[in-house]
Amino acid sequence: MIVPMTRLDWTIDPFCGLNRLHRDMSRFFGGPSSAIAQFPALNVWTSENGVVLCAEIPGVDPKDVNVSVEGNVVTVAGERKADSTVPADRVHRGERETGTFSRSVRLPYEVEANGVEARYEWGTLRITLPRKEASKPRKISITAE
Amino acid sequence: MTTQTAELQTNTAAHTRDLPVVTPATDIYETETGVVLFMDLPGVSQEQVDVTLENRTLEISARREMPAPAEYQATHREFGSVEYRRAFTLSDNVDRSKISASLKNGVLRLTLPKAADAQPQKIAIQSG
């Protein structure tokens, strides 16, 4: 007699589904964790002379990332693809999302689009955006009569 | 025979240091010859990742430092310095001596081959 094998041997974290539900709900309703749920996660650092933008983009070929600057808005867009080299018979865990992504940040001032540098290392992207000379504050000297 | 890779609840209290502990997102695939695990560890270099195997417990930990760029002020923050940590229990049919790990673009890839006797074997049917 042949008994079909049941695939119930995978141990499941009893709270995994609940956590996922909470995450999905808060993403849908814009709860407190929705900012973290956005991909890629961003850090913005500013100074008088420019902006440094860091993004967590693991598992993406740098060729599939596009950084664009328009006025004072910088956009990081691209695609995270699934690894196609693994001939998977079964997926035991699939937490790493794939697909296209795009996030834009409005900067406090215009930046020099020609001077923008982007570097991808260990799955993080670091973009350096120098401030446009014309947008820097000018000191106006007052002449006394 | 199927391969089990049950997740362990790591005792975060015992590991609490100065950094928040993050459970990295993981994909686990089973192939004919073994199990392949992908884990997102952005911002971590090879030297900062520890993969340890003790009995049947496979533990992955990494420390990610995110120093602020000099002379800049944080305007918006969504991530910082963290300690990544996650552990799994391997089933007996993994060939523990042949586990290999690599890191590319912030993703750790672990290949856990099945022991030879656990791999499916094709049985030839002879026509009589």
PDB file of C-alpha atoms in Angstrom, chain A residues 5 7 9-11 13 35 40-47 50-52 54-62 80 83 85-96 103 120 122-124 126, chain B residues 1-7 9 24-32 36 38 40-46 64 66 68-69 71-79 84 86 88 103 105-107 109:
ATOM      1  CA  MET A   5       3.475  11.604   2.175  1.00  0.00           C
ATOM      2  CA  ARG A   7       4.332  17.600   4.248  1.00  0.00           C
ATOM      3  CA  ASP A   9       6.961  17.945   9.211  1.00  0.00           C
ATOM      4  CA  TRP A  10       8.000  21.577   9.005  1.00  0.00           C
ATOM      5  CA  THR A  11       8.095  23.118  12.434  1.00  0.00           C
ATOM      6  CA  ASP A  13       6.662  29.230  14.857  1.00  0.00           C
ATOM      7  CA  ALA A  35       7.970  53.224   7.580  1.00  0.00           C
ATOM      8  CA  PRO A  40      14.489  50.164   0.665  1.00  0.00           C
ATOM      9  CA  ALA A  41      14.971  51.544   4.165  1.00  0.00           C
ATOM     10  CA  LEU A  42      16.567  55.000   3.959  1.00  0.00           C
ATOM     11  CA  ASN A  43      18.717  57.207   6.134  1.00  0.00           C
ATOM     12  CA  VAL A  44      19.211  60.857   5.257  1.00  0.00           C
ATOM     13  CA  TRP A  45      22.089  62.930   6.587  1.00  0.00           C
ATOM     14  CA  THR A  46      22.372  66.617   5.849  1.00  0.00           C
ATOM     15  CA  SER A  47      24.918  69.356   6.281  1.00  0.00           C
ATOM     16  CA  GLY A  50      25.311  68.491   0.957  1.00  0.00           C
ATOM     17  CA  VAL A  51      23.283  65.393   1.664  1.00  0.00           C
ATOM     18  CA  VAL A  52      24.296  61.781   2.258  1.00  0.00           C
ATOM     19  CA  CYS A  54      22.001  55.612   2.647  1.00  0.00           C
ATOM     20  CA  ALA A  55      19.718  52.776   1.555  1.00  0.00           C
ATOM     21  CA  GLU A  56      19.566  49.130   2.591  1.00  0.00           C
ATOM     22  CA  ILE A  57      19.244  47.197  -0.673  1.00  0.00           C
ATOM     23  CA  PRO A  58      20.506  43.667  -0.075  1.00  0.00           C
ATOM     24  CA  GLY A  59      20.502  41.136  -2.870  1.00  0.00           C
ATOM     25  CA  VAL A  60      20.294  43.590  -5.729  1.00  0.00           C
ATOM     26  CA  ASP A  61      22.754  43.774  -8.581  1.00  0.00           C
ATOM     27  CA  PRO A  62      24.077  47.373  -8.703  1.00  0.00           C
ATOM     28  CA  ARG A  80      15.155  42.918  -6.624  1.00  0.00           C
ATOM     29  CA  ASP A  83      17.840  33.927  -7.254  1.00  0.00           C
ATOM     30  CA  THR A  85      20.120  29.497  -9.803  1.00  0.00           C
ATOM     31  CA  VAL A  86      18.433  27.332  -7.173  1.00  0.00           C
ATOM     32  CA  PRO A  87      16.178  24.597  -8.565  1.00  0.00           C
ATOM     33  CA  ALA A  88      13.843  24.666  -5.578  1.00  0.00           C
ATOM     34  CA  ASP A  89      11.548  21.720  -5.087  1.00  0.00           C
ATOM     35  CA  ARG A  90      10.036  23.217  -1.969  1.00  0.00           C
ATOM     36  CA  VAL A  91      10.096  26.623  -0.392  1.00  0.00           C
ATOM     37  CA  HIS A  92      10.343  26.319   3.380  1.00  0.00           C
ATOM     38  CA  ARG A  93      10.601  30.004   4.073  1.00  0.00           C
ATOM     39  CA  GLY A  94      10.072  32.939   1.767  1.00  0.00           C
ATOM     40  CA  GLU A  95      10.494  36.151   3.705  1.00  0.00           C
ATOM     41  CA  ARG A  96      12.680  38.078   1.285  1.00  0.00           C
ATOM     42  CA  ARG A 103      11.415  55.648  -3.144  1.00  0.00           C
ATOM     43  CA  TYR A 120      27.059  50.100  -3.504  1.00  0.00           C
ATOM     44  CA  TRP A 122      27.735  44.976   1.132  1.00  0.00           C
ATOM     45  CA  GLY A 123      24.138  45.484   0.107  1.00  0.00           C
ATOM     46  CA  THR A 124      23.953  49.126   1.098  1.00  0.00           C
ATOM     47  CA  ARG A 126      25.464  55.381  -0.245  1.00  0.00           C
TER      48      ARG A 126
ATOM     49  CA  MET B   1      12.864  11.888   3.072  1.00  0.00           C
ATOM     50  CA  THR B   2      12.386  15.537   3.734  1.00  0.00           C
ATOM     51  CA  THR B   3      14.773  17.908   5.348  1.00  0.00           C
ATOM     52  CA  GLN B   4      13.842  19.809   8.423  1.00  0.00           C
ATOM     53  CA  THR B   5      15.380  23.067   9.416  1.00  0.00           C
ATOM     54  CA  ALA B   6      13.391  24.141  12.401  1.00  0.00           C
ATOM     55  CA  GLU B   7      13.917  27.593  13.724  1.00  0.00           C
ATOM     56  CA  GLN B   9      13.988  30.962  19.444  1.00  0.00           C
ATOM     57  CA  PRO B  24      17.107  38.896   9.358  1.00  0.00           C
ATOM     58  CA  ALA B  25      14.671  37.982   6.579  1.00  0.00           C
ATOM     59  CA  THR B  26      15.440  34.502   5.272  1.00  0.00           C
ATOM     60  CA  ASP B  27      14.505  32.281   2.336  1.00  0.00           C
ATOM     61  CA  ILE B  28      14.985  28.540   2.630  1.00  0.00           C
ATOM     62  CA  TYR B  29      14.712  26.336  -0.417  1.00  0.00           C
ATOM     63  CA  GLU B  30      14.955  22.598  -0.628  1.00  0.00           C
ATOM     64  CA  THR B  31      16.490  21.111  -3.734  1.00  0.00           C
ATOM     65  CA  GLU B  32      17.101  17.530  -4.712  1.00  0.00           C
ATOM     66  CA  VAL B  36      19.885  26.476   0.297  1.00  0.00           C
ATOM     67  CA  PHE B  38      19.488  33.067   1.743  1.00  0.00           C
ATOM     68  CA  ASP B  40      19.576  39.465   4.113  1.00  0.00           C
ATOM     69  CA  LEU B  41      22.509  40.965   6.015  1.00  0.00           C
ATOM     70  CA  PRO B  42      22.911  44.456   4.532  1.00  0.00           C
ATOM     71  CA  GLY B  43      25.930  46.453   5.613  1.00  0.00           C
ATOM     72  CA  VAL B  44      27.911  43.482   6.837  1.00  0.00           C
ATOM     73  CA  SER B  45      31.308  42.385   5.509  1.00  0.00           C
ATOM     74  CA  GLN B  46      32.589  38.822   5.422  1.00  0.00           C
ATOM     75  CA  ARG B  64      26.473  45.863  11.598  1.00  0.00           C
ATOM     76  CA  MET B  66      26.452  52.332  10.974  1.00  0.00           C
ATOM     77  CA  ALA B  68      27.251  58.774  11.160  1.00  0.00           C
ATOM     78  CA  PRO B  69      29.126  60.560   8.379  1.00  0.00           C
ATOM     79  CA  GLU B  71      29.929  66.749  10.006  1.00  0.00           C
ATOM     80  CA  TYR B  72      26.456  65.576   8.981  1.00  0.00           C
ATOM     81  CA  GLN B  73      23.247  65.619  10.982  1.00  0.00           C
ATOM     82  CA  ALA B  74      20.665  62.828  10.883  1.00  0.00           C
ATOM     83  CA  THR B  75      17.540  64.191   9.203  1.00  0.00           C
ATOM     84  CA  HIS B  76      15.687  60.919   8.717  1.00  0.00           C
ATOM     85  CA  ARG B  77      16.557  57.495  10.119  1.00  0.00           C
ATOM     86  CA  GLU B  78      15.101  54.094   9.336  1.00  0.00           C
ATOM     87  CA  PHE B  79      18.052  51.865  10.178  1.00  0.00           C
ATOM     88  CA  TYR B  84      21.687  40.236  13.377  1.00  0.00           C
ATOM     89  CA  ARG B  86      19.060  33.777  13.945  1.00  0.00           C
ATOM     90  CA  PHE B  88      18.061  26.905  13.035  1.00  0.00           C
ATOM     91  CA  LEU B 103      28.315  36.527   1.025  1.00  0.00           C
ATOM     92  CA  ASN B 105      25.643  42.052  -2.134  1.00  0.00           C
ATOM     93  CA  GLY B 106      24.659  41.847   1.516  1.00  0.00           C
ATOM     94  CA  VAL B 107      23.071  38.406   1.230  1.00  0.00           C
ATOM     95  CA  ARG B 109      24.035  32.111   1.055  1.00  0.00           C
TER      96      ARG B 109
END
